[in-house]
């Protein structure tokens, strides 16, 4: 009777990594900072009834998540976008469009061209008005092979 063959080692299977093939005009750390700030802003909700007379310690600091006109999170996000140069803003707009499905990664040049055409001094307001801005940016970056994973540990 023949002995069964020894088990063969199972080769390790790693998921295919998507290497960025398109170089962005905006640095990855700067982009990831925008994603984090956009997510913080997206978490905001309409202010609750101000006449409730509740105790802040009982509210669990919920007021931090309420959206006010003088919100420092909004100011920080707007300042970060306003601080970008034109090429960086064009990339951010194009990444949002890519992330929400308006364009595919194969259409990146077209997305950039349209973003360049539509970019104005009010681009920050346009971007801030997009629901789930952080998610759209992250998805767009992922489609081009970029990830904020290494930056999320330090929370920028």
mmCIF file of C-alpha atoms in Angstrom:
data_model
loop_
_atom_site.group_PDB
_atom_site.id
_atom_site.type_symbol
_atom_site.label_atom_id
_atom_site.label_comp_id
_atom_site.label_asym_id
_atom_site.label_seq_id
_atom_site.Cartn_x
_atom_site.Cartn_y
_atom_site.Cartn_z
ATOM 1 C CA UNK A 1 0.000 0.000 0.000
ATOM 2 C CA UNK A 2 1.419 3.351 -1.070
ATOM 3 C CA UNK A 3 1.853 6.122 1.411
ATOM 4 C CA UNK A 4 -0.171 9.235 0.716
ATOM 5 C CA UNK A 5 1.852 12.138 -0.580
ATOM 6 C CA UNK A 6 2.720 14.747 2.030
ATOM 7 C CA UNK A 7 0.485 17.776 1.921
ATOM 8 C CA UNK A 8 1.727 20.534 -0.313
ATOM 9 C CA UNK A 9 2.143 23.933 1.247
ATOM 10 C CA UNK A 10 -0.678 26.241 0.332
ATOM 11 C CA UNK A 11 0.653 29.275 -1.458
ATOM 12 C CA UNK A 12 -0.264 32.485 0.270
ATOM 13 C CA UNK A 13 -2.726 34.475 -1.723
ATOM 14 C CA UNK A 14 -2.529 38.191 -1.320
ATOM 15 C CA UNK A 15 -5.205 40.434 -2.689
ATOM 16 C CA UNK A 16 -4.094 42.241 -5.782
ATOM 17 C CA UNK A 17 -2.822 45.658 -4.919
ATOM 18 C CA UNK A 18 -3.807 48.542 -7.082
ATOM 19 C CA UNK A 19 -0.784 50.682 -7.688
ATOM 20 C CA UNK A 20 -1.530 54.303 -8.483
ATOM 21 C CA UNK A 21 -1.054 54.813 -12.195
ATOM 22 C CA UNK A 22 -2.176 58.423 -12.293
ATOM 23 C CA UNK A 23 -0.171 61.037 -10.461
ATOM 24 C CA UNK A 24 -2.313 63.533 -8.624
ATOM 25 C CA UNK A 25 -1.531 67.229 -8.319
ATOM 26 C CA UNK A 26 -2.587 67.112 -4.674
ATOM 27 C CA UNK A 27 -0.372 65.298 -2.192
ATOM 28 C CA UNK A 28 -1.826 62.193 -0.586
ATOM 29 C CA UNK A 29 -1.441 63.488 2.970
ATOM 30 C CA UNK A 30 -3.233 66.713 2.055
ATOM 31 C CA UNK A 31 -6.000 64.735 0.320
ATOM 32 C CA UNK A 32 -6.396 62.452 3.329
ATOM 33 C CA UNK A 33 -6.598 65.480 5.621
ATOM 34 C CA UNK A 34 -9.472 66.797 3.486
ATOM 35 C CA UNK A 35 -11.202 63.412 3.674
ATOM 36 C CA UNK A 36 -10.967 63.357 7.480
ATOM 37 C CA UNK A 37 -12.217 66.944 7.797
ATOM 38 C CA UNK A 38 -15.036 66.331 5.309
ATOM 39 C CA UNK A 39 -16.144 63.300 7.310
ATOM 40 C CA UNK A 40 -16.107 65.311 10.517
ATOM 41 C CA UNK A 41 -18.278 67.928 8.830
ATOM 42 C CA UNK A 42 -20.579 65.291 7.283
ATOM 43 C CA UNK A 43 -21.293 63.979 10.786
ATOM 44 C CA UNK A 44 -22.922 67.274 11.742
ATOM 45 C CA UNK A 45 -26.682 67.404 12.313
ATOM 46 C CA UNK A 46 -29.234 70.194 12.568
ATOM 47 C CA UNK A 47 -29.174 71.883 15.977
ATOM 48 C CA UNK A 48 -31.642 70.495 18.474
ATOM 49 C CA UNK A 49 -34.182 72.592 20.332
ATOM 50 C CA UNK A 50 -32.155 75.238 22.110
ATOM 51 C CA UNK A 51 -34.861 75.795 24.722
ATOM 52 C CA UNK A 52 -34.706 72.288 26.120
ATOM 53 C CA UNK A 53 -32.840 73.470 29.204
ATOM 54 C CA UNK A 54 -30.857 70.264 29.403
ATOM 55 C CA UNK A 55 -27.565 69.842 31.157
ATOM 56 C CA UNK A 56 -24.550 69.438 28.798
ATOM 57 C CA UNK A 57 -23.192 66.632 30.966
ATOM 58 C CA UNK A 58 -26.453 64.740 30.412
ATOM 59 C CA UNK A 59 -26.362 65.337 26.665
ATOM 60 C CA UNK A 60 -23.164 63.378 26.172
ATOM 61 C CA UNK A 61 -21.628 66.327 24.313
ATOM 62 C CA UNK A 62 -24.100 65.970 21.427
ATOM 63 C CA UNK A 63 -23.839 69.706 20.765
ATOM 64 C CA UNK A 64 -20.399 69.048 19.273
ATOM 65 C CA UNK A 65 -22.143 67.286 16.383
ATOM 66 C CA UNK A 66 -24.647 70.069 15.802
ATOM 67 C CA UNK A 67 -24.148 72.272 12.757
ATOM 68 C CA UNK A 68 -23.952 76.013 13.441
ATOM 69 C CA UNK A 69 -23.018 78.865 11.096
ATOM 70 C CA UNK A 70 -19.821 79.577 13.048
ATOM 71 C CA UNK A 71 -18.851 75.907 13.230
ATOM 72 C CA UNK A 72 -15.061 75.513 13.556
ATOM 73 C CA UNK A 73 -15.186 72.214 11.634
ATOM 74 C CA UNK A 74 -16.747 73.982 8.660
ATOM 75 C CA UNK A 75 -14.213 76.796 8.912
ATOM 76 C CA UNK A 76 -11.320 74.332 9.030
ATOM 77 C CA UNK A 77 -12.596 72.403 5.999
ATOM 78 C CA UNK A 78 -13.250 75.582 4.010
ATOM 79 C CA UNK A 79 -9.827 77.006 4.897
ATOM 80 C CA UNK A 80 -8.150 73.752 3.859
ATOM 81 C CA UNK A 81 -9.888 73.792 0.468
ATOM 82 C CA UNK A 82 -9.294 77.526 -0.033
ATOM 83 C CA UNK A 83 -5.601 76.922 0.733
ATOM 84 C CA UNK A 84 -5.204 74.558 -2.217
ATOM 85 C CA UNK A 85 -3.781 75.786 -5.495
ATOM 86 C CA UNK A 86 -5.907 75.583 -8.653
ATOM 87 C CA UNK A 87 -4.452 72.255 -9.829
ATOM 88 C CA UNK A 88 -5.113 70.678 -6.432
ATOM 89 C CA UNK A 89 -8.719 71.918 -6.359
ATOM 90 C CA UNK A 90 -9.258 70.550 -9.871
ATOM 91 C CA UNK A 91 -8.054 67.136 -8.675
ATOM 92 C CA UNK A 92 -10.350 67.278 -5.633
ATOM 93 C CA UNK A 93 -13.376 68.120 -7.780
ATOM 94 C CA UNK A 94 -12.504 65.399 -10.297
ATOM 95 C CA UNK A 95 -11.963 62.848 -7.495
ATOM 96 C CA UNK A 96 -15.394 63.644 -6.047
ATOM 97 C CA UNK A 97 -16.992 63.113 -9.453
ATOM 98 C CA UNK A 98 -15.079 59.875 -9.861
ATOM 99 C CA UNK A 99 -16.088 58.724 -6.377
ATOM 100 C CA UNK A 100 -19.778 59.355 -6.884
ATOM 101 C CA UNK A 101 -19.797 57.602 -10.250
ATOM 102 C CA UNK A 102 -19.998 60.518 -12.679
ATOM 103 C CA UNK A 103 -16.762 59.330 -14.322
ATOM 104 C CA UNK A 104 -14.709 56.136 -14.311
ATOM 105 C CA UNK A 105 -10.979 55.873 -13.669
ATOM 106 C CA UNK A 106 -10.509 55.478 -17.427
ATOM 107 C CA UNK A 107 -12.119 58.891 -17.879
ATOM 108 C CA UNK A 108 -9.817 60.674 -15.423
ATOM 109 C CA UNK A 109 -8.458 63.116 -18.023
ATOM 110 C CA UNK A 110 -12.002 64.096 -19.016
ATOM 111 C CA UNK A 111 -13.004 64.543 -15.361
ATOM 112 C CA UNK A 112 -9.985 66.776 -14.784
ATOM 113 C CA UNK A 113 -10.689 68.816 -17.912
ATOM 114 C CA UNK A 114 -14.303 69.432 -16.891
ATOM 115 C CA UNK A 115 -13.261 70.220 -13.310
ATOM 116 C CA UNK A 116 -10.721 72.744 -14.625
ATOM 117 C CA UNK A 117 -13.424 74.321 -16.775
ATOM 118 C CA UNK A 118 -15.912 74.533 -13.879
ATOM 119 C CA UNK A 119 -13.463 75.563 -11.133
ATOM 120 C CA UNK A 120 -14.277 79.016 -9.730
ATOM 121 C CA UNK A 121 -13.540 81.042 -6.632
ATOM 122 C CA UNK A 122 -16.602 79.347 -5.085
ATOM 123 C CA UNK A 123 -15.323 75.795 -5.560
ATOM 124 C CA UNK A 124 -14.894 75.346 -1.795
ATOM 125 C CA UNK A 125 -18.580 76.135 -1.246
ATOM 126 C CA UNK A 126 -19.517 73.752 -4.064
ATOM 127 C CA UNK A 127 -17.456 70.936 -2.551
ATOM 128 C CA UNK A 128 -18.691 71.522 1.001
ATOM 129 C CA UNK A 129 -22.265 71.316 -0.277
ATOM 130 C CA UNK A 130 -21.758 67.788 -1.636
ATOM 131 C CA UNK A 131 -23.320 65.146 0.643
ATOM 132 C CA UNK A 132 -20.809 62.561 1.861
ATOM 133 C CA UNK A 133 -17.900 64.557 0.464
ATOM 134 C CA UNK A 134 -15.347 62.510 2.427
ATOM 135 C CA UNK A 135 -16.719 59.212 1.138
ATOM 136 C CA UNK A 136 -16.771 60.471 -2.460
ATOM 137 C CA UNK A 137 -13.173 61.665 -2.181
ATOM 138 C CA UNK A 138 -11.994 58.405 -0.650
ATOM 139 C CA UNK A 139 -13.798 56.302 -3.262
ATOM 140 C CA UNK A 140 -12.408 58.411 -6.096
ATOM 141 C CA UNK A 141 -8.887 58.103 -4.708
ATOM 142 C CA UNK A 142 -9.323 54.332 -4.270
ATOM 143 C CA UNK A 143 -10.383 53.961 -7.898
ATOM 144 C CA UNK A 144 -7.057 55.508 -8.874
ATOM 145 C CA UNK A 145 -5.153 53.241 -6.474
ATOM 146 C CA UNK A 146 -4.655 55.655 -3.571
ATOM 147 C CA UNK A 147 -5.404 54.892 0.080
ATOM 148 C CA UNK A 148 -5.370 56.944 3.268
ATOM 149 C CA UNK A 149 -4.843 53.878 5.437
ATOM 150 C CA UNK A 150 -1.327 54.852 6.513
ATOM 151 C CA UNK A 151 -2.470 58.342 7.518
ATOM 152 C CA UNK A 152 -5.644 57.337 9.363
ATOM 153 C CA UNK A 153 -3.653 55.825 12.207
ATOM 154 C CA UNK A 154 -2.301 59.225 13.197
ATOM 155 C CA UNK A 155 -5.606 60.977 12.345
ATOM 156 C CA UNK A 156 -3.549 63.567 10.544
#
